[in-house]
XYZ file of C-alpha atoms in Angstrom:
718
model
C 9.742 -17.816 43.623
C 8.078 -15.632 46.208
C 5.286 -15.958 48.769
C 3.765 -12.869 50.343
C 0.697 -12.183 52.471
C -1.835 -9.395 52.093
C -2.960 -9.715 55.744
C 0.055 -11.079 57.614
C -1.507 -10.381 61.043
C -3.651 -13.500 60.612
C -0.456 -15.585 60.673
C -0.562 -15.180 64.439
C -3.351 -17.724 64.260
C -0.657 -20.361 63.748
C -0.071 -20.130 67.481
C -3.450 -21.781 67.837
C -1.791 -25.079 66.876
C -0.735 -25.291 70.519
C -4.377 -25.693 71.593
C -5.014 -29.199 70.147
C -1.540 -30.263 71.279
C -2.311 -29.213 74.845
C -5.706 -30.888 74.734
C -4.072 -34.041 73.400
C -1.524 -34.058 76.173
C -4.001 -33.306 78.942
C -6.488 -35.968 77.875
C -3.903 -38.671 77.348
C -4.669 -41.815 79.422
C -2.471 -42.401 82.541
C -1.224 -46.000 82.952
C -1.919 -47.520 86.387
C -0.230 -50.695 87.671
C -2.583 -53.134 89.434
C -1.185 -56.232 91.086
C -2.737 -59.361 89.635
C -1.664 -62.944 89.788
C -2.031 -64.036 86.151
C -1.126 -60.985 84.035
C 0.336 -62.662 80.987
C -2.860 -62.741 78.977
C -3.913 -59.207 80.069
C -0.555 -57.783 79.009
C -1.027 -59.254 75.535
C -4.531 -57.782 75.208
C -3.361 -54.389 76.479
C -0.632 -54.233 73.794
C -3.046 -55.067 71.004
C -5.398 -52.267 72.102
C -2.586 -49.724 72.152
C -1.477 -50.638 68.632
C -5.016 -49.921 67.327
C -5.745 -46.613 69.087
C -2.456 -44.757 69.378
C -1.922 -44.099 65.610
C -5.500 -42.726 65.201
C -5.037 -40.208 68.018
C -1.801 -38.940 66.479
C -3.405 -38.570 63.052
C -6.338 -36.680 64.541
C -3.890 -34.369 66.245
C -2.029 -33.833 62.985
C -5.202 -33.080 61.001
C -6.486 -30.678 63.648
C -3.162 -28.833 63.694
C -3.159 -28.644 59.900
C -6.737 -27.368 59.923
C -5.810 -24.467 62.190
C -2.731 -23.749 60.037
C -4.739 -23.772 56.790
C -7.348 -21.445 58.289
C -4.708 -18.966 59.423
C -2.935 -19.066 56.070
C -6.177 -18.569 54.157
C -7.139 -15.536 56.269
C -3.656 -14.060 55.693
C -4.384 -13.981 51.883
C -1.136 -15.508 50.590
C 0.000 -14.783 47.004
C 2.521 -16.957 45.216
C 4.573 -15.955 42.164
C 7.588 -17.115 40.204
C 8.591 -13.465 39.687
C 9.920 -10.799 41.984
C 8.116 -9.183 44.890
C 7.093 -6.205 42.737
C 4.579 -8.414 40.939
C 2.400 -8.842 44.005
C -0.650 -6.898 44.920
C 0.908 -4.850 47.721
C -0.686 -4.401 51.044
C 0.633 -0.838 51.065
C -1.324 1.861 49.210
C -0.836 1.644 45.437
C -1.471 3.990 42.490
C -3.201 2.263 39.565
C -3.654 3.731 36.076
C -6.124 2.051 33.709
C -5.266 2.743 30.042
C -8.304 1.739 27.995
C -8.145 1.360 24.212
C -11.351 3.114 23.112
C -10.560 3.166 19.379
C -13.139 2.008 16.846
C -11.329 -1.307 16.277
C -12.534 -2.255 19.785
C -16.081 -2.079 18.382
C -15.445 -5.430 16.662
C -18.147 -7.921 17.525
C -17.454 -10.745 19.968
C -19.875 -13.587 20.691
C -22.454 -11.596 22.635
C -20.992 -8.073 22.777
C -18.163 -5.912 21.462
C -14.541 -6.163 22.528
C -14.917 -2.767 24.169
C -17.739 -3.883 26.429
C -15.730 -6.942 27.454
C -12.860 -4.637 28.366
C -15.202 -2.435 30.401
C -16.550 -5.451 32.317
C -13.060 -6.702 33.116
C -11.919 -3.219 34.168
C -14.867 -2.915 36.535
C -14.088 -6.360 37.994
C -10.444 -5.397 38.369
C -11.324 -2.230 40.274
C -13.564 -4.205 42.642
C -10.743 -6.641 43.472
C -8.165 -3.982 44.235
C -7.786 -3.096 47.949
C -9.575 -0.079 49.355
C -6.339 1.741 50.199
C -5.517 2.181 46.477
C -5.924 5.248 44.239
C -7.104 5.081 40.646
C -7.072 7.052 37.382
C -8.382 6.413 33.856
C -6.807 7.198 30.470
C -8.378 6.714 27.027
C -5.800 5.579 24.448
C -7.598 6.925 21.383
C -5.564 9.261 19.202
C -5.064 11.754 20.794
C -4.955 10.087 24.212
C -6.535 11.941 27.131
C -6.974 11.650 30.887
C -10.633 10.953 31.640
C -10.368 10.679 35.454
C -7.543 12.049 37.561
C -6.550 10.421 40.837
C -9.434 9.276 43.014
C -9.748 6.921 45.935
C -13.263 5.887 44.918
C -13.195 3.199 42.207
C -16.960 3.590 41.740
C -16.346 6.923 39.978
C -14.325 5.178 37.286
C -16.763 2.272 37.079
C -19.613 4.706 36.389
C -17.587 6.442 33.660
C -16.759 3.116 32.051
C -20.328 1.841 32.036
C -21.570 5.057 30.395
C -18.832 5.042 27.753
C -18.709 3.475 24.309
C -15.965 3.020 21.687
C -14.953 6.189 19.898
C -14.332 6.780 16.184
C -10.640 7.505 16.739
C -7.576 5.425 15.946
C -5.361 4.021 18.712
C -2.220 5.541 20.159
C -0.964 3.309 22.965
C 2.273 5.312 23.172
C 0.404 8.510 24.017
C -1.768 6.610 26.489
C 1.313 5.289 28.314
C 2.850 8.756 28.299
C -0.256 10.103 30.016
C -0.113 7.206 32.501
C 3.536 7.837 33.423
C 2.781 11.538 33.790
C -0.037 10.730 36.210
C 2.230 8.416 38.206
C 4.799 11.193 38.538
C 2.230 13.070 40.598
C 1.068 10.057 42.600
C 1.741 9.953 46.359
C 1.927 6.151 46.658
C 5.248 4.331 46.329
C 3.691 1.272 44.686
C 2.583 2.085 41.143
C 1.107 0.041 38.314
C -0.341 0.447 34.824
C -3.033 -1.776 33.285
C -3.550 -1.559 29.498
C -6.754 -3.062 28.085
C -6.512 -3.351 24.292
C -6.900 -5.575 21.231
C -3.142 -5.284 20.473
C -3.851 -3.854 17.005
C -0.488 -3.054 15.433
C -1.735 0.268 14.053
C -2.077 1.630 17.582
C 1.575 1.095 18.504
C 3.126 4.090 16.766
C 6.903 4.051 17.022
C 7.305 7.822 17.304
C 5.115 7.890 20.434
C 6.751 4.764 21.879
C 10.252 6.202 21.491
C 9.438 8.871 24.070
C 8.749 6.113 26.621
C 12.433 5.200 26.822
C 12.728 7.658 29.700
C 9.793 6.101 31.559
C 10.471 4.467 34.950
C 11.387 0.839 34.403
C 10.300 -0.032 37.952
C 6.626 0.561 37.120
C 5.078 -2.750 35.969
C 2.856 -2.520 32.883
C 0.299 -5.288 32.487
C -1.288 -5.539 29.033
C -4.577 -7.426 28.809
C -5.377 -8.686 25.299
C -8.965 -9.046 24.015
C -8.209 -9.866 20.368
C -9.070 -13.567 20.743
C -12.779 -12.686 21.045
C -13.175 -11.438 17.458
C -15.898 -13.564 15.885
C -15.336 -12.538 12.255
C -12.638 -10.878 10.202
C -12.970 -7.326 8.988
C -13.373 -8.186 5.315
C -13.761 -4.858 3.530
C -14.214 -1.120 3.958
C -15.291 1.940 1.986
C -12.002 3.773 1.566
C -13.035 6.905 -0.313
C -16.085 8.689 -1.727
C -15.906 11.503 -4.242
C -18.714 13.577 -5.772
C -18.723 15.545 -8.996
C -21.358 17.473 -10.879
C -21.991 16.950 -14.586
C -23.456 19.651 -16.820
C -23.354 17.843 -20.168
C -27.092 17.207 -20.152
C -30.099 19.437 -19.620
C -30.514 18.006 -16.111
C -28.067 18.378 -13.234
C -26.387 15.004 -12.724
C -24.489 14.146 -9.553
C -21.895 11.418 -9.860
C -20.780 9.489 -6.764
C -17.535 7.530 -7.028
C -16.813 5.070 -4.216
C -13.684 3.004 -3.676
C -14.100 -0.312 -1.845
C -11.066 -2.137 -0.445
C -10.720 -5.868 0.276
C -8.752 -6.280 3.521
C -8.179 -10.015 3.033
C -4.911 -10.564 1.136
C -5.708 -14.145 0.095
C -9.501 -14.236 -0.293
C -11.538 -12.465 -2.996
C -15.020 -11.166 -2.221
C -17.860 -12.019 -4.572
C -21.149 -10.157 -4.887
C -20.452 -7.561 -2.209
C -23.486 -5.320 -1.835
C -22.846 -1.574 -2.232
C -25.643 0.864 -1.408
C -25.983 4.593 -2.111
C -28.156 6.477 0.396
C -29.000 10.142 -0.269
C -30.841 12.301 2.255
C -31.963 9.232 4.188
C -33.359 7.338 1.185
C -31.784 4.462 -0.717
C -30.939 5.859 -4.138
C -29.245 2.867 -5.740
C -27.763 -0.537 -4.962
C -25.403 -2.870 -6.797
C -23.072 -5.839 -6.283
C -19.346 -5.892 -7.006
C -16.509 -8.433 -6.975
C -13.332 -7.341 -5.195
C -10.077 -9.264 -5.784
C -7.982 -10.453 -2.858
C -6.200 -7.481 -1.319
C -7.475 -5.241 -4.116
C -9.651 -2.188 -4.620
C -12.650 -1.580 -6.868
C -14.205 1.745 -7.877
C -17.975 1.861 -8.113
C -19.780 4.832 -9.693
C -23.377 5.906 -9.143
C -25.167 8.711 -11.014
C -28.504 10.293 -10.243
C -30.350 13.481 -11.286
C -30.757 16.202 -8.716
C -32.857 19.304 -9.237
C -32.720 20.732 -5.711
C -30.566 23.613 -4.578
C -29.878 22.519 -1.009
C -26.775 20.613 0.051
C -26.906 16.850 -0.532
C -25.925 14.534 2.316
C -25.630 10.772 2.219
C -23.300 7.816 2.415
C -21.993 4.751 0.622
C -22.414 1.527 2.596
C -21.337 -2.084 2.120
C -22.778 -5.146 3.826
C -21.865 -6.110 7.380
C -18.688 -7.906 8.406
C -16.536 -8.228 11.527
C -16.190 -4.431 11.962
C -19.203 -2.485 10.745
C -18.097 1.012 11.680
C -15.846 1.319 8.583
C -18.482 -0.063 6.182
C -20.018 3.392 5.726
C -18.448 6.498 4.189
C -20.257 9.807 4.512
C -20.374 12.649 2.006
C -21.938 16.080 1.623
C -22.178 18.164 -1.528
C -23.497 21.584 -2.461
C -24.621 21.544 -6.121
C -23.691 24.534 -8.222
C -26.388 26.874 -9.371
C -23.943 28.291 -11.882
C -20.530 27.310 -13.147
C -18.284 30.223 -12.245
C -15.552 30.629 -14.875
C -12.552 32.943 -14.634
C -11.399 34.014 -18.128
C -7.874 35.477 -18.098
C -7.313 37.759 -21.109
C -3.660 37.676 -22.095
C -4.013 40.197 -24.913
C -6.536 42.930 -23.989
C -7.039 45.701 -26.532
C -8.905 48.975 -26.747
C -11.731 47.582 -28.873
C -13.796 44.936 -27.095
C -14.277 42.631 -30.073
C -10.506 42.537 -30.545
C -9.853 41.300 -27.009
C -8.556 37.758 -26.672
C -11.488 36.890 -24.387
C -14.273 38.440 -26.525
C -15.454 35.284 -28.288
C -14.955 33.143 -25.180
C -17.151 35.384 -23.054
C -19.863 35.520 -25.724
C -19.821 31.750 -26.178
C -20.076 31.011 -22.468
C -22.856 33.507 -21.764
C -24.425 34.790 -24.995
C -26.339 38.057 -24.642
C -25.546 38.039 -20.878
C -28.468 35.688 -20.225
C -29.262 35.213 -16.543
C -30.617 31.682 -16.995
C -27.415 30.166 -18.321
C -25.493 27.548 -16.312
C -22.198 29.363 -16.936
C -21.184 32.721 -15.479
C -17.875 34.037 -16.895
C -15.732 36.670 -15.185
C -13.061 38.351 -17.322
C -9.762 39.339 -15.729
C -6.598 40.847 -17.117
C -3.223 39.391 -16.277
C -2.465 42.386 -14.048
C -5.614 41.744 -12.005
C -5.006 38.017 -11.639
C -2.623 38.198 -8.668
C -5.303 39.883 -6.508
C -8.090 37.437 -7.332
C -9.029 34.500 -5.140
C -9.621 31.287 -7.042
C -11.953 29.612 -4.530
C -15.234 30.926 -6.048
C -14.406 29.566 -9.511
C -14.858 26.099 -10.935
C -12.970 26.652 -14.218
C -10.092 28.934 -15.242
C -9.432 29.685 -18.915
C -6.061 31.144 -19.902
C -6.455 32.961 -23.224
C -3.122 33.669 -24.908
C -1.393 34.399 -21.579
C 2.314 35.063 -22.050
C 3.393 34.133 -18.500
C 1.783 34.006 -15.086
C 2.731 36.231 -12.127
C 5.658 35.048 -10.057
C 4.992 31.649 -8.458
C 1.302 31.823 -9.471
C 1.521 28.401 -11.061
C 1.559 26.958 -7.517
C -1.888 28.399 -6.894
C -3.113 26.898 -10.168
C -1.714 23.511 -9.179
C -3.548 23.642 -5.850
C -6.725 24.796 -7.606
C -6.715 21.879 -10.041
C -5.604 19.401 -7.404
C -8.697 20.209 -5.331
C -11.030 19.639 -8.286
C -10.884 22.765 -10.449
C -10.769 22.744 -14.231
C -8.028 24.495 -16.243
C -8.373 25.334 -19.953
C -5.146 26.622 -21.541
C -5.485 28.215 -25.016
C -2.386 29.372 -26.874
C -1.727 32.381 -29.089
C 0.934 34.733 -30.406
C 1.741 36.113 -26.923
C 2.571 32.761 -25.337
C 6.104 32.253 -24.005
C 6.764 28.573 -24.710
C 9.798 28.548 -22.406
C 7.669 29.641 -19.432
C 5.061 26.925 -20.061
C 7.703 24.244 -20.477
C 9.630 25.200 -17.317
C 6.924 26.409 -14.929
C 3.800 24.499 -15.956
C 5.315 21.043 -16.012
C 3.117 19.744 -13.190
C -0.075 20.678 -15.033
C 0.843 20.112 -18.680
C 1.840 16.572 -19.705
C 3.584 17.844 -22.874
C 6.126 20.503 -23.803
C 5.546 23.112 -26.514
C 7.881 22.643 -29.466
C 7.529 24.671 -32.648
C 4.910 27.090 -33.926
C 3.545 25.829 -37.252
C 2.107 28.585 -39.471
C 0.804 28.814 -43.047
C 0.149 31.990 -45.000
C -3.220 32.937 -46.411
C -2.516 31.397 -49.830
C -1.271 28.027 -48.535
C -3.399 25.070 -47.590
C -4.627 25.577 -43.977
C -4.749 22.979 -41.261
C -8.043 21.172 -40.617
C -9.435 19.106 -37.785
C -10.281 15.475 -38.345
C -13.991 15.004 -38.992
C -14.428 11.478 -37.646
C -17.024 10.754 -34.989
C -15.702 10.418 -31.441
C -17.056 8.483 -28.413
C -15.729 11.167 -26.050
C -18.546 12.431 -23.753
C -18.034 15.994 -25.013
C -17.798 15.177 -28.714
C -20.394 12.426 -28.953
C -23.086 15.064 -29.593
C -21.101 16.362 -32.580
C -21.842 13.616 -35.041
C -22.331 13.678 -38.796
C -22.959 17.167 -40.172
C -21.895 18.967 -36.976
C -18.512 17.271 -36.968
C -18.085 17.976 -40.686
C -18.674 21.685 -40.025
C -15.931 21.607 -37.414
C -13.629 19.767 -39.837
C -14.081 22.497 -42.467
C -12.809 25.289 -40.187
C -9.418 26.591 -41.436
C -6.515 26.865 -38.962
C -3.483 28.950 -39.889
C -1.287 28.429 -36.834
C -0.784 25.767 -34.163
C 1.862 24.490 -31.779
C 3.406 21.050 -32.010
C 4.146 19.272 -28.731
C 6.383 16.592 -27.257
C 5.213 14.238 -24.472
C 6.884 14.497 -21.066
C 8.339 11.200 -19.789
C 5.957 8.958 -17.808
C 2.952 11.260 -18.127
C -0.544 10.063 -19.008
C -2.894 12.023 -21.262
C -5.266 11.540 -24.162
C -5.911 13.408 -27.393
C -9.662 13.776 -28.033
C -9.117 15.951 -31.165
C -6.412 15.911 -33.842
C -5.587 17.738 -37.035
C -5.496 15.914 -40.328
C -1.686 15.888 -40.174
C -2.022 13.908 -36.877
C -0.845 16.833 -34.781
C -2.827 17.045 -31.515
C -5.429 19.801 -31.436
C -6.609 19.268 -27.846
C -4.864 17.423 -25.025
C -6.700 16.261 -21.906
C -5.012 15.235 -18.648
C -5.802 14.895 -14.949
C -4.079 16.377 -11.935
C -5.362 15.518 -8.500
C -9.149 15.718 -8.627
C -9.217 18.189 -11.515
C -8.833 18.161 -15.288
C -6.541 20.162 -17.575
C -7.171 20.931 -21.264
C -4.449 22.272 -23.574
C -5.780 23.765 -26.815
C -2.934 24.045 -29.345
C -4.413 26.998 -31.225
C -6.114 30.257 -30.159
C -9.671 31.009 -28.980
C -9.894 34.178 -31.081
C -9.684 34.733 -34.823
C -5.935 35.398 -34.962
C -5.022 31.777 -35.747
C -8.310 30.275 -36.969
C -11.909 31.009 -37.894
C -13.485 28.646 -35.390
C -14.896 31.378 -33.014
C -17.313 32.646 -35.690
C -18.694 29.220 -36.526
C -22.102 28.106 -35.117
C -20.524 25.033 -33.545
C -18.027 27.036 -31.471
C -20.566 28.018 -28.781
C -21.783 24.458 -27.930
C -18.268 23.098 -28.392
C -16.717 25.466 -25.827
C -19.642 25.225 -23.405
C -19.528 21.452 -23.372
C -15.790 21.413 -22.683
C -16.246 23.871 -19.800
C -19.107 21.820 -18.376
C -17.040 18.675 -18.741
C -14.122 19.919 -16.640
C -16.286 21.894 -14.177
C -16.381 20.760 -10.570
C -18.628 21.939 -7.768
C -18.097 25.457 -6.505
C -18.547 24.326 -2.914
C -16.309 21.288 -3.316
C -13.325 23.629 -3.610
C -14.031 25.196 -0.221
C -15.193 21.965 1.452
C -12.775 19.915 3.486
C -13.034 16.134 3.687
C -11.411 15.553 7.064
C -10.568 12.578 9.240
C -11.859 12.208 12.784
C -9.905 14.494 15.095
C -8.620 16.856 12.394
C -9.459 20.511 12.944
C -11.726 22.627 10.733
C -9.934 25.845 9.785
C -11.726 28.850 8.327
C -10.188 31.963 6.839
C -11.692 35.146 5.422
C -14.961 34.785 7.314
C -16.970 37.123 9.527
C -15.859 37.679 13.155
C -17.898 34.696 14.329
C -18.468 31.225 12.946
C -21.305 28.921 13.992
C -20.736 25.211 13.388
C -23.635 22.740 13.572
C -22.316 19.245 14.262
C -23.830 15.864 13.306
C -25.878 15.659 16.510
C -27.371 19.127 16.038
C -25.115 20.744 18.642
C -24.174 24.289 17.602
C -20.831 25.795 18.610
C -19.896 29.460 18.227
C -16.264 30.434 17.703
C -14.608 33.825 17.521
C -11.914 34.776 15.043
C -8.410 34.935 16.522
C -5.985 37.828 16.163
C -4.444 35.999 13.211
C -7.817 36.069 11.438
C -8.309 32.306 11.755
C -11.165 30.259 13.183
C -10.208 26.752 14.307
C -12.671 24.075 15.427
C -11.120 20.927 16.912
C -14.148 19.000 18.259
C -14.478 16.707 15.244
C -14.493 13.364 17.063
C -17.767 12.184 15.496
C -18.093 11.336 11.771
C -20.704 13.320 9.905
C -21.482 16.611 8.201
C -20.526 19.850 9.951
C -22.498 22.799 8.539
C -20.598 26.078 8.645
C -22.147 29.531 9.068
C -20.633 32.981 9.494
C -22.096 35.886 11.421
C -21.272 39.301 12.875
C -23.308 38.538 16.024
C -21.559 37.348 19.163
C -23.141 34.441 21.089
C -25.365 35.384 24.019
C -24.508 32.276 26.057
C -21.442 32.100 28.302
C -18.531 29.906 27.386
C -17.861 26.900 29.616
C -14.235 26.661 30.664
C -12.407 23.792 28.983
C -14.789 23.514 26.014
C -14.046 24.471 22.422
C -16.100 27.549 21.629
C -19.480 28.433 23.101
C -22.477 26.105 23.003
C -25.577 27.906 21.685
C -29.185 26.847 21.219
C -29.824 28.422 17.816
C -28.185 30.345 15.002
C -28.300 34.147 15.053
C -30.599 35.922 12.627
C -27.781 37.114 10.361
C -26.012 33.713 10.133
C -25.148 32.844 6.540
C -24.391 29.318 5.357
C -20.893 29.081 3.836
C -20.357 25.365 3.328
C -20.255 21.860 4.750
C -17.296 19.863 6.001
C -17.497 16.060 6.057
C -15.616 14.132 8.745
C -14.928 10.419 8.223
C -12.973 7.623 9.868
C -9.256 7.202 9.408
C -9.267 3.770 7.765
C -5.736 2.980 8.975
C -7.285 1.396 12.083
C -9.277 -1.047 9.938
C -6.275 -2.998 8.635
C -5.815 -5.193 11.688
C -2.683 -7.148 12.644
C -2.385 -8.414 16.214
C 0.980 -8.046 17.947
C 2.565 -10.975 19.788
C 3.911 -10.650 23.359
C 7.466 -10.755 22.008
C 6.727 -7.899 19.601
C 5.213 -5.872 22.426
C 8.271 -6.432 24.629
C 10.495 -5.337 21.742
C 8.494 -2.131 21.326
C 8.789 -1.364 25.049
C 12.431 -2.038 25.937
C 13.426 -1.339 29.508
C 9.840 -1.496 30.791
C 8.580 -4.338 32.996
C 5.761 -5.417 30.700
C 3.674 -8.597 30.745
C 0.983 -9.599 28.256
C -1.934 -11.840 29.190
C -5.323 -12.665 27.740
C -8.433 -11.483 29.520
C -9.609 -15.098 29.906
C -6.488 -15.913 31.905
C -7.195 -12.974 34.189
C -10.705 -14.239 34.879
C -9.718 -17.874 35.404
C -6.890 -17.224 37.841
C -8.406 -14.143 39.514
C -4.898 -12.739 39.588
C -4.171 -9.078 39.551
C -0.476 -8.575 39.181
C 1.112 -11.863 38.165
C 0.786 -13.505 41.643
C -1.518 -16.454 42.294
C -3.799 -16.040 45.393
C -3.696 -19.211 47.532
C -6.537 -18.428 49.943
C -8.938 -20.591 47.969
C -6.685 -23.666 47.892
C -6.018 -23.368 51.640
C -9.733 -23.191 52.402
C -10.249 -26.265 50.241
C -7.572 -28.147 52.225
C -9.236 -27.021 55.461
C -12.516 -28.550 54.316
C -10.695 -31.751 53.440
C -9.178 -31.871 56.937
C -12.634 -31.598 58.543
C -13.979 -34.377 56.324
C -11.110 -36.749 57.129
C -11.370 -36.006 60.863
C -15.087 -36.752 60.888
C -14.543 -39.992 59.008
C -11.862 -41.139 61.440
C -13.993 -40.317 64.501
C -16.985 -42.206 63.156
C -14.816 -45.203 62.314
C -13.287 -45.336 65.770
């Protein structure tokens, strides 16, 4: 136990106790002896009077002495604590670092305001109570943590910053925040140093990798953690985890399909009739209700026609709960005007109609019509290595023997991001290459080549109707025409272990004719025969053109979706192969100009706000001057030659939404060797304590008032 005084000079007031003692002694009655004949009765009366008055005078003296002592002690500002002296608010100058958790979990609603605003109010109150000889600094503990205010002797500067601030859209990183605090204290002039952490103790913010670096932090610096988690009024029930958009071309109208994934954050409680709303370009497009099992996820799909050519922006939103900021997931999408298809000819010949890609090109764009939805580009295998895949939505490999060295990695990335891959076999195909190098994309291995001569019975496709979205239009007579096409050669296949796929078309001998699988966001089709007339007569049939077009439209994804990036808050936008300057228009309309680096890369890191970031490229340098410390140059408008190149969507990192509150013991375990204490904000307000010591000025003033009341009562009674 310890007792210290903030203003020990006032203890000299204890010397004032001598004043009532002296007054008592000086005013004490002097006994005089008077000769009198009969003194027996007077002596008895005199003794009775002394017994009544002498104790009262001594008590008055005691109370007056105590009153002076209590007044002196109260003015000396005593602080009592069960801990060591380092826990007291020192009278010497002290350096104080406020580490404020400004992550979006602090936006959770309390009774009358958010947790963040409660933390701001307490921080402002704390700064007002600290002595004037202190210095202060402020650190935000969002990920990444940053110093908002370096050392200042004016607490009003920090109070103004706090009152103008609001919770960010970042996750928490308490470890980084403490690292910044210790770094600030290394440069502090004061010997007494302290750290205050205001947070909701969300477990996601206590990242072990950042906390491990604190092992070298000074153990003598006390860290006081103030917990606000008890103020949460309602649990965070659910969130929108993911939104994905695709474009369908299977009908005459352009159809956009929005797939949203909703997650139930309550492990033991299912959610019934949760409202899910689709908003496109500021207007409610559709609304529905879903049931989400306890701790589970549900996918909800919306489809709507879109005839415009501009980029679509919108969001999926669920109804309110304890944390509304994660109930909305933004998206942006640039619809294709054409489906760009790269056709790789694995067997080019001198005569065009003998090329492997001849019938494919004619089927995709007959007579080179400019109004078609599909625009094929034919490439030889030798040209493939120099082509960029980003502009294409679908790649068709026509009888390709083997790909260039390590090119299958580029195909994997292409399909993973949403591209479509159509693999057609033929007499040039090297089955060993496909089995060894294409294992990530193909769910089966090629086995034997089955051939029949011209006089033998050919293979035929099954003519039964299919519910598949591509084949459902080929019913009755159309499917019978396809079933009558003779096939003279095909590959048999063997499934790879633990791989999922489906077979939308089979031959009459039950051999697969077409295998469909998914990889990442894209689709892969493996056609077990050829797309020319070498192995079958299908390319010259009337049904071949709609059949191939519908399969291409089925696996096609948006052209822009391959170049778009769906980023999390704080992740950088990186652009390659653009003009010397990029102009990025953020969600608030602020335009930033960036110049290409020597490495040919443009990097934009100011993505701390969710929303759509529209990207433009230009050869014109910005006219405005760059402000030191800012990313890029702020401009008022786009240059005349700026060309739109895409949209990047930035959304929350939902890891912060899954909330688990740490206990004081868990916090102490995460911060070994550091003098850490955890207290609730309500305890701070009730005790008015700052550093673990209890101020006793109030109790002493109360005792002083009691002394005055007792003294007055005794005087009136006497």
